[in-house]
PDB file of C-alpha atoms in Angstrom:
ATOM      1  CA  MET C   1       3.488  28.569  27.484  1.00  0.00           C
ATOM      2  CA  ASN C   2       1.883  28.413  24.009  1.00  0.00           C
ATOM      3  CA  LEU C   3       0.649  25.257  22.276  1.00  0.00           C
ATOM      4  CA  LEU C   4       3.712  24.944  20.054  1.00  0.00           C
ATOM      5  CA  SER C   5       6.066  25.147  23.045  1.00  0.00           C
ATOM      6  CA  ILE C   6       4.073  22.490  24.898  1.00  0.00           C
ATOM      7  CA  LEU C   7       4.083  20.165  21.893  1.00  0.00           C
ATOM      8  CA  LEU C   8       7.813  20.606  21.309  1.00  0.00           C
ATOM      9  CA  LEU C   9       8.451  19.862  24.987  1.00  0.00           C
ATOM     10  CA  LEU C  10       6.391  16.691  24.772  1.00  0.00           C
ATOM     11  CA  LEU C  11       8.486  15.581  21.801  1.00  0.00           C
ATOM     12  CA  LEU C  12      11.349  15.106  24.254  1.00  0.00           C
ATOM     13  CA  LEU C  13       9.375  13.027  26.734  1.00  0.00           C
ATOM     14  CA  CYS C  14       8.859   9.811  24.813  1.00  0.00           C
ATOM     15  CA  THR C  15      10.142   7.751  21.922  1.00  0.00           C
ATOM     16  CA  CYS C  16       8.810   4.602  20.347  1.00  0.00           C
ATOM     17  CA  SER C  17      10.652   1.677  18.860  1.00  0.00           C
ATOM     18  CA  ALA C  18      10.955   1.871  15.094  1.00  0.00           C
ATOM     19  CA  ASP C  19      10.880  -1.920  14.977  1.00  0.00           C
ATOM     20  CA  ARG C  20       8.683  -4.173  17.101  1.00  0.00           C
ATOM     21  CA  ALA C  21       5.932  -2.138  18.737  1.00  0.00           C
ATOM     22  CA  GLY C  22       4.561  -4.806  21.061  1.00  0.00           C
ATOM     23  CA  GLU C  23       3.820  -8.459  21.618  1.00  0.00           C
ATOM     24  CA  PHE C  24       1.459 -10.674  23.607  1.00  0.00           C
ATOM     25  CA  CYS C  25       2.304 -14.237  24.652  1.00  0.00           C
ATOM     26  CA  ASN C  26      -0.629 -15.938  26.372  1.00  0.00           C
ATOM     27  CA  ALA C  27       0.808 -17.671  29.438  1.00  0.00           C
ATOM     28  CA  ASP C  28      -2.276 -19.906  29.600  1.00  0.00           C
ATOM     29  CA  SER C  29      -1.509 -21.446  26.191  1.00  0.00           C
ATOM     30  CA  GLU C  30       1.850 -23.078  26.887  1.00  0.00           C
ATOM     31  CA  ILE C  31       2.907 -25.941  24.609  1.00  0.00           C
ATOM     32  CA  SER C  32       5.966 -28.188  24.466  1.00  0.00           C
ATOM     33  CA  GLY C  33       8.514 -28.030  21.686  1.00  0.00           C
ATOM     34  CA  ASN C  34       7.752 -31.589  20.575  1.00  0.00           C
ATOM     35  CA  SER C  35       3.970 -31.140  20.382  1.00  0.00           C
ATOM     36  CA  GLN C  36       1.990 -31.320  17.137  1.00  0.00           C
ATOM     37  CA  ILE C  37       0.656 -27.791  17.701  1.00  0.00           C
ATOM     38  CA  PHE C  38       4.234 -26.488  17.899  1.00  0.00           C
ATOM     39  CA  ALA C  39       5.068 -28.210  14.611  1.00  0.00           C
ATOM     40  CA  ASN C  40       1.895 -26.915  12.973  1.00  0.00           C
ATOM     41  CA  ILE C  41       2.764 -23.326  13.919  1.00  0.00           C
ATOM     42  CA  ASP C  42       6.151 -23.756  12.233  1.00  0.00           C
ATOM     43  CA  ARG C  43       4.396 -24.992   9.093  1.00  0.00           C
ATOM     44  CA  LEU C  44       1.724 -22.309   9.179  1.00  0.00           C
ATOM     45  CA  LEU C  45       4.035 -19.293   9.377  1.00  0.00           C
ATOM     46  CA  PRO C  46       5.809 -19.589   5.973  1.00  0.00           C
ATOM     47  CA  VAL C  47       2.456 -19.964   4.230  1.00  0.00           C
ATOM     48  CA  LEU C  48       1.064 -16.988   6.123  1.00  0.00           C
ATOM     49  CA  VAL C  49       4.076 -14.849   5.169  1.00  0.00           C
ATOM     50  CA  PHE C  50       3.782 -15.828   1.501  1.00  0.00           C
ATOM     51  CA  ARG C  51       0.047 -15.163   1.239  1.00  0.00           C
ATOM     52  CA  THR C  52       0.225 -11.862   3.111  1.00  0.00           C
ATOM     53  CA  ALA C  53       3.031 -10.609   0.875  1.00  0.00           C
ATOM     54  CA  LEU C  54       0.771 -11.109  -2.159  1.00  0.00           C
ATOM     55  CA  THR C  55      -2.252  -9.155  -0.942  1.00  0.00           C
ATOM     56  CA  GLY C  56      -1.422  -7.404   2.322  1.00  0.00           C
ATOM     57  CA  PHE C  57      -3.827  -9.633   4.270  1.00  0.00           C
ATOM     58  CA  ALA C  58      -4.221 -13.373   4.786  1.00  0.00           C
ATOM     59  CA  THR C  59      -5.717 -15.989   7.063  1.00  0.00           C
ATOM     60  CA  VAL C  60      -4.363 -19.535   7.152  1.00  0.00           C
ATOM     61  CA  THR C  61      -5.484 -22.655   9.005  1.00  0.00           C
ATOM     62  CA  TYR C  62      -3.156 -25.645   9.344  1.00  0.00           C
ATOM     63  CA  GLY C  63      -3.624 -29.079  10.880  1.00  0.00           C
ATOM     64  CA  LYS C  64      -6.469 -31.281  12.034  1.00  0.00           C
ATOM     65  CA  GLY C  65      -8.629 -31.713  15.104  1.00  0.00           C
ATOM     66  CA  GLN C  66      -7.336 -30.385  18.407  1.00  0.00           C
ATOM     67  CA  ASP C  67      -3.911 -29.714  16.882  1.00  0.00           C
ATOM     68  CA  LYS C  68      -5.278 -27.253  14.309  1.00  0.00           C
ATOM     69  CA  VAL C  69      -3.779 -23.747  14.399  1.00  0.00           C
ATOM     70  CA  HIS C  70      -5.140 -20.537  12.909  1.00  0.00           C
ATOM     71  CA  GLY C  71      -3.071 -17.597  11.697  1.00  0.00           C
ATOM     72  CA  LEU C  72      -3.803 -14.062  10.544  1.00  0.00           C
ATOM     73  CA  ALA C  73      -1.498 -11.360   9.235  1.00  0.00           C
ATOM     74  CA  GLN C  74      -2.079  -7.913   7.818  1.00  0.00           C
ATOM     75  CA  CYS C  75       0.057  -5.028   6.628  1.00  0.00           C
ATOM     76  CA  ARG C  76      -0.935  -1.425   7.109  1.00  0.00           C
ATOM     77  CA  GLY C  77      -3.001  -0.341   4.133  1.00  0.00           C
ATOM     78  CA  ASP C  78      -0.610   2.356   2.924  1.00  0.00           C
ATOM     79  CA  VAL C  79       2.704   0.457   2.907  1.00  0.00           C
ATOM     80  CA  SER C  80       4.375  -0.878  -0.237  1.00  0.00           C
ATOM     81  CA  SER C  81       4.448  -4.574  -1.139  1.00  0.00           C
ATOM     82  CA  LYS C  82       8.190  -4.625  -0.451  1.00  0.00           C
ATOM     83  CA  ASP C  83       7.809  -3.140   3.031  1.00  0.00           C
ATOM     84  CA  CYS C  84       4.874  -5.459   3.726  1.00  0.00           C
ATOM     85  CA  PHE C  85       6.908  -8.546   2.865  1.00  0.00           C
ATOM     86  CA  SER C  86       9.871  -7.379   4.934  1.00  0.00           C
ATOM     87  CA  CYS C  87       7.673  -6.609   7.942  1.00  0.00           C
ATOM     88  CA  ILE C  88       5.776  -9.905   7.848  1.00  0.00           C
ATOM     89  CA  GLN C  89       9.027 -11.848   7.507  1.00  0.00           C
ATOM     90  CA  ASP C  90      10.420 -10.124  10.590  1.00  0.00           C
ATOM     91  CA  ALA C  91       7.157 -10.642  12.466  1.00  0.00           C
ATOM     92  CA  ALA C  92       7.096 -14.381  11.739  1.00  0.00           C
ATOM     93  CA  LYS C  93      10.703 -14.748  12.885  1.00  0.00           C
ATOM     94  CA  GLN C  94      10.455 -12.644  16.022  1.00  0.00           C
ATOM     95  CA  ILE C  95       7.118 -13.994  17.252  1.00  0.00           C
ATOM     96  CA  ARG C  96       8.712 -17.435  17.614  1.00  0.00           C
ATOM     97  CA  GLU C  97      11.618 -15.883  19.501  1.00  0.00           C
ATOM     98  CA  VAL C  98       9.548 -13.851  21.969  1.00  0.00           C
ATOM     99  CA  CYS C  99       6.709 -16.411  22.360  1.00  0.00           C
ATOM    100  CA  PRO C 100       8.491 -19.756  21.877  1.00  0.00           C
ATOM    101  CA  ASP C 101       6.224 -21.838  24.124  1.00  0.00           C
ATOM    102  CA  GLN C 102       2.778 -20.320  23.532  1.00  0.00           C
ATOM    103  CA  ALA C 103       0.064 -21.437  21.117  1.00  0.00           C
ATOM    104  CA  ASP C 104      -1.617 -18.020  21.392  1.00  0.00           C
ATOM    105  CA  ALA C 105       0.752 -15.242  20.316  1.00  0.00           C
ATOM    106  CA  ARG C 106       0.458 -11.805  18.709  1.00  0.00           C
ATOM    107  CA  ILE C 107       3.042  -9.307  17.507  1.00  0.00           C
ATOM    108  CA  TRP C 108       2.723  -5.710  16.334  1.00  0.00           C
ATOM    109  CA  PHE C 109       5.128  -3.804  14.109  1.00  0.00           C
ATOM    110  CA  GLU C 110       4.952  -0.320  12.633  1.00  0.00           C
ATOM    111  CA  TYR C 111       3.783  -1.701   9.295  1.00  0.00           C
ATOM    112  CA  CYS C 112       2.162  -5.043  10.114  1.00  0.00           C
ATOM    113  CA  PHE C 113       0.454  -7.348  12.609  1.00  0.00           C
ATOM    114  CA  LEU C 114       0.656 -11.135  12.938  1.00  0.00           C
ATOM    115  CA  ARG C 115      -1.222 -13.530  15.158  1.00  0.00           C
ATOM    116  CA  TYR C 116      -1.776 -17.260  15.610  1.00  0.00           C
ATOM    117  CA  ASP C 117      -3.744 -19.423  18.040  1.00  0.00           C
ATOM    118  CA  ASN C 118      -4.988 -22.982  18.389  1.00  0.00           C
ATOM    119  CA  ILE C 119      -8.446 -21.521  19.076  1.00  0.00           C
ATOM    120  CA  ASN C 120     -10.195 -20.110  16.016  1.00  0.00           C
ATOM    121  CA  PHE C 121     -10.342 -16.315  16.354  1.00  0.00           C
ATOM    122  CA  ILE C 122     -10.695 -15.414  12.678  1.00  0.00           C
ATOM    123  CA  GLY C 123     -13.558 -13.002  12.028  1.00  0.00           C
ATOM    124  CA  LYS C 124     -14.276 -12.547  15.736  1.00  0.00           C
ATOM    125  CA  VAL C 125     -14.134  -9.305  17.724  1.00  0.00           C
ATOM    126  CA  ASP C 126     -11.339  -9.183  20.313  1.00  0.00           C
ATOM    127  CA  THR C 127     -10.430  -6.038  22.238  1.00  0.00           C
ATOM    128  CA  ASP C 128      -9.414  -7.652  25.522  1.00  0.00           C
ATOM    129  CA  PHE C 129      -5.713  -7.043  25.014  1.00  0.00           C
ATOM    130  CA  SER C 130      -3.944  -3.883  23.869  1.00  0.00           C
ATOM    131  CA  THR C 131      -0.334  -2.752  23.720  1.00  0.00           C
ATOM    132  CA  VAL C 132       0.256   0.971  24.014  1.00  0.00           C
ATOM    133  CA  CYS C 133       3.305   2.861  22.736  1.00  0.00           C
ATOM    134  CA  PHE C 134       3.256   6.454  23.847  1.00  0.00           C
ATOM    135  CA  ASN C 135       3.919   9.524  21.671  1.00  0.00           C
ATOM    136  CA  LEU C 136       0.617  11.804  21.537  1.00  0.00           C
ATOM    137  CA  ALA C 137      -2.769  11.836  19.864  1.00  0.00           C
ATOM    138  CA  ALA C 138      -6.234  12.881  18.741  1.00  0.00           C
ATOM    139  CA  LEU C 139      -8.559  11.114  16.396  1.00  0.00           C
ATOM    140  CA  THR C 140     -11.292  12.639  14.270  1.00  0.00           C
ATOM    141  CA  ASP C 141     -14.720  11.377  13.285  1.00  0.00           C
ATOM    142  CA  GLN C 142     -13.620  11.871   9.691  1.00  0.00           C
ATOM    143  CA  ILE C 143     -10.975   9.130   9.589  1.00  0.00           C
ATOM    144  CA  ARG C 144     -13.113   6.717  11.585  1.00  0.00           C
ATOM    145  CA  ALA C 145     -15.854   7.154   8.990  1.00  0.00           C
ATOM    146  CA  GLU C 146     -13.263   6.691   6.253  1.00  0.00           C
ATOM    147  CA  ALA C 147     -12.061   3.401   7.762  1.00  0.00           C
ATOM    148  CA  VAL C 148     -15.525   1.806   7.745  1.00  0.00           C
ATOM    149  CA  PHE C 149     -16.439   3.115   4.284  1.00  0.00           C
ATOM    150  CA  PRO C 150     -16.728   0.236   1.763  1.00  0.00           C
ATOM    151  CA  GLY C 151     -13.665  -0.041  -0.444  1.00  0.00           C
ATOM    152  CA  ASN C 152     -11.187   1.491   2.000  1.00  0.00           C
ATOM    153  CA  ARG C 153     -10.257  -1.899   3.499  1.00  0.00           C
ATOM    154  CA  GLY C 154     -10.418  -0.663   7.068  1.00  0.00           C
ATOM    155  CA  LEU C 155      -7.932   2.179   6.552  1.00  0.00           C
ATOM    156  CA  GLY C 156      -8.541   5.805   7.488  1.00  0.00           C
ATOM    157  CA  LYS C 157      -5.982   8.601   7.675  1.00  0.00           C
ATOM    158  CA  GLY C 158      -5.817  12.362   7.717  1.00  0.00           C
ATOM    159  CA  GLU C 159      -4.183  15.471   9.077  1.00  0.00           C
ATOM    160  CA  LYS C 160      -5.312  18.518  11.014  1.00  0.00           C
ATOM    161  CA  LYS C 161      -3.615  21.873  11.385  1.00  0.00           C
ATOM    162  CA  LEU C 162      -3.061  22.764  15.047  1.00  0.00           C
ATOM    163  CA  SER C 163      -1.190  26.010  14.497  1.00  0.00           C
ATOM    164  CA  ARG C 164       0.730  27.836  11.799  1.00  0.00           C
ATOM    165  CA  PHE C 165       3.665  25.452  12.128  1.00  0.00           C
ATOM    166  CA  VAL C 166       2.191  22.282  13.632  1.00  0.00           C
ATOM    167  CA  LYS C 167       0.008  19.580  12.083  1.00  0.00           C
ATOM    168  CA  LEU C 168      -1.479  16.494  13.706  1.00  0.00           C
ATOM    169  CA  TYR C 169      -1.405  13.304  11.612  1.00  0.00           C
ATOM    170  CA  ALA C 170      -3.677  10.356  12.380  1.00  0.00           C
ATOM    171  CA  LEU C 171      -4.210   6.846  11.015  1.00  0.00           C
ATOM    172  CA  VAL C 172      -6.610   4.039  11.913  1.00  0.00           C
ATOM    173  CA  GLN C 173      -6.644   0.492  10.540  1.00  0.00           C
ATOM    174  CA  CYS C 174      -8.984  -2.461  11.061  1.00  0.00           C
ATOM    175  CA  ILE C 175      -8.347  -6.100  10.182  1.00  0.00           C
ATOM    176  CA  ARG C 176      -9.948  -6.602   6.785  1.00  0.00           C
ATOM    177  CA  ASP C 177     -12.275  -9.460   7.667  1.00  0.00           C
ATOM    178  CA  LEU C 178     -14.185  -7.320  10.194  1.00  0.00           C
ATOM    179  CA  SER C 179     -17.666  -6.057   9.492  1.00  0.00           C
ATOM    180  CA  ARG C 180     -18.157  -2.292   9.338  1.00  0.00           C
ATOM    181  CA  ILE C 181     -19.908  -2.378  12.718  1.00  0.00           C
ATOM    182  CA  ASP C 182     -17.139  -4.393  14.389  1.00  0.00           C
ATOM    183  CA  CYS C 183     -14.475  -2.110  12.903  1.00  0.00           C
ATOM    184  CA  ALA C 184     -16.260   0.984  14.187  1.00  0.00           C
ATOM    185  CA  GLN C 185     -16.684  -0.635  17.609  1.00  0.00           C
ATOM    186  CA  CYS C 186     -12.999  -1.525  17.931  1.00  0.00           C
ATOM    187  CA  LEU C 187     -11.890   1.954  16.881  1.00  0.00           C
ATOM    188  CA  ALA C 188     -14.301   3.521  19.363  1.00  0.00           C
ATOM    189  CA  ILE C 189     -12.881   1.381  22.184  1.00  0.00           C
ATOM    190  CA  ALA C 190      -9.294   2.184  21.193  1.00  0.00           C
ATOM    191  CA  ILE C 191      -9.977   5.899  20.947  1.00  0.00           C
ATOM    192  CA  GLY C 192     -11.826   5.779  24.253  1.00  0.00           C
ATOM    193  CA  SER C 193      -8.642   4.402  25.822  1.00  0.00           C
ATOM    194  CA  PHE C 194      -6.615   7.495  24.966  1.00  0.00           C
ATOM    195  CA  PRO C 195      -7.393   9.423  28.181  1.00  0.00           C
ATOM    196  CA  ASP C 196      -6.171   6.453  30.238  1.00  0.00           C
ATOM    197  CA  PHE C 197      -3.062   5.593  28.247  1.00  0.00           C
ATOM    198  CA  CYS C 198      -1.964   8.616  26.232  1.00  0.00           C
ATOM    199  CA  ASP C 199      -2.612  11.474  28.649  1.00  0.00           C
ATOM    200  CA  ASP C 200      -1.013  14.664  27.239  1.00  0.00           C
ATOM    201  CA  ARG C 201       1.751  13.012  25.263  1.00  0.00           C
ATOM    202  CA  LYS C 202       2.815  14.217  21.839  1.00  0.00           C
ATOM    203  CA  GLY C 203       1.888  11.004  20.042  1.00  0.00           C
ATOM    204  CA  CYS C 204       0.236   7.701  20.762  1.00  0.00           C
ATOM    205  CA  ARG C 205      -0.227   4.249  19.292  1.00  0.00           C
ATOM    206  CA  ILE C 206      -2.732   1.672  20.521  1.00  0.00           C
ATOM    207  CA  PHE C 207      -2.705  -1.850  19.120  1.00  0.00           C
ATOM    208  CA  TYR C 208      -5.585  -4.276  19.446  1.00  0.00           C
ATOM    209  CA  SER C 209      -5.799  -7.699  17.850  1.00  0.00           C
ATOM    210  CA  ILE C 210      -8.305  -6.390  15.307  1.00  0.00           C
ATOM    211  CA  CYS C 211      -7.582  -2.672  14.981  1.00  0.00           C
ATOM    212  CA  TYR C 212      -4.854  -0.062  15.360  1.00  0.00           C
ATOM    213  CA  VAL C 213      -4.837   3.694  15.931  1.00  0.00           C
ATOM    214  CA  ARG C 214      -1.979   6.173  15.830  1.00  0.00           C
ATOM    215  CA  TYR C 215      -1.344   9.906  16.053  1.00  0.00           C
ATOM    216  CA  GLU C 216       1.857  11.895  15.573  1.00  0.00           C
ATOM    217  CA  LEU C 217       3.017  15.469  15.020  1.00  0.00           C
ATOM    218  CA  TYR C 218       4.925  14.406  11.913  1.00  0.00           C
ATOM    219  CA  PRO C 219       3.821  12.609   8.718  1.00  0.00           C
ATOM    220  CA  PHE C 220       4.263   8.845   9.076  1.00  0.00           C
ATOM    221  CA  PHE C 221       1.901   7.302   6.507  1.00  0.00           C
ATOM    222  CA  PHE C 222       2.264   6.786   2.764  1.00  0.00           C
ATOM    223  CA  PRO C 223       0.086   7.473  -0.278  1.00  0.00           C
ATOM    224  CA  ILE C 224      -2.081   4.483  -1.168  1.00  0.00           C
ATOM    225  CA  ASP C 225      -0.317   2.481  -3.902  1.00  0.00           C
ATOM    226  CA  SER C 226      -1.347  -0.260  -6.300  1.00  0.00           C
ATOM    227  CA  ARG C 227      -2.161  -2.510  -3.342  1.00  0.00           C
ATOM    228  CA  ASN C 228      -5.704  -1.139  -3.723  1.00  0.00           C
ATOM    229  CA  SER C 229      -6.128  -3.477  -6.688  1.00  0.00           C
ATOM    230  CA  LEU C 230      -5.221  -6.545  -4.659  1.00  0.00           C
ATOM    231  CA  VAL C 231      -7.856  -8.791  -3.158  1.00  0.00           C
ATOM    232  CA  ASN C 232      -8.141 -10.379   0.259  1.00  0.00           C
ATOM    233  CA  THR C 233      -7.045 -13.982   0.575  1.00  0.00           C
ATOM    234  CA  SER C 234      -7.936 -16.795   2.930  1.00  0.00           C
ATOM    235  CA  MET C 235      -6.302 -20.205   2.892  1.00  0.00           C
ATOM    236  CA  VAL C 236      -6.789 -23.489   4.745  1.00  0.00           C
ATOM    237  CA  VAL C 237      -3.890 -25.939   4.842  1.00  0.00           C
ATOM    238  CA  ALA C 238      -4.372 -29.483   6.094  1.00  0.00           C
ATOM    239  CA  ASN C 239      -1.748 -32.018   7.051  1.00  0.00           C
ATOM    240  CA  PRO C 240      -0.821 -34.337   4.186  1.00  0.00           C
TER     241      PRO C 240
END
C-alpha cells in the first residue's frame, strides 16, 4: 500500500470536533456558587472577553486577597478579529457550563484558549495537563524556530509536500507572555508527546495551557492579517 493510500485510509479513522476541542476542570479547586471567588470569576470573564477581542491576547486579575482570580485568553495568531471575538465569547460561556464549580478551569477551541484560576499562573510554565484530539501529524524544526522568533508572537506555521498530491500542514502557537526559552520548551514537550498520543493517525492536535500544536493533511490556517499591528494587553481589575 503506498503512502497516499495509507493517508487516505487514516482520514476515515478519526474526526475532531469543529467546536470545543477540550476542557480541564480541576476537581481539587471546587467552590460554592455563593462564594466570592465564584462571583469574581463571573466579573472577570466579560472583561477578559473584551480585552482579548481588541488584541488577540489578554490577562486580567480581579478581586482582592484570597478571593482574587486570574484569567488569560488568547486567539490563534492567524484568525481574524471577528473570529477571535466569536471564539472567546463561546469559550467564556461554555467554560462556566462545563466547569461550574471549579476555580481552576481551562477550555480549548479551534481558534482560541481561555483559562482562569484563583492561583496566579500568569507568565509561568505549565505542561502538566494536555488534551489530545487525534487526526495525524509531524512538526518541523522550521516552524518551531519561527514561533520563538521575535515579532512572530509565538506563532509558527508551514507546509511540507509528502507526495505529488498530498501536503502536510502544521501550526504551533505559544501563549504570548512566554519567554522564547519557555515557548521552545513547551513545544518540544508537546511534539515529544506525539509518539504516545498520535501514533500513525492522519492528523493530531495537542493542547497545553501555554502552547498548542497541530498537523493536518489539509490547509486549516489563515494568512496573517492586520492583527500583527495590535499589541499585547494586561489588565488588573480590583473590587470597587
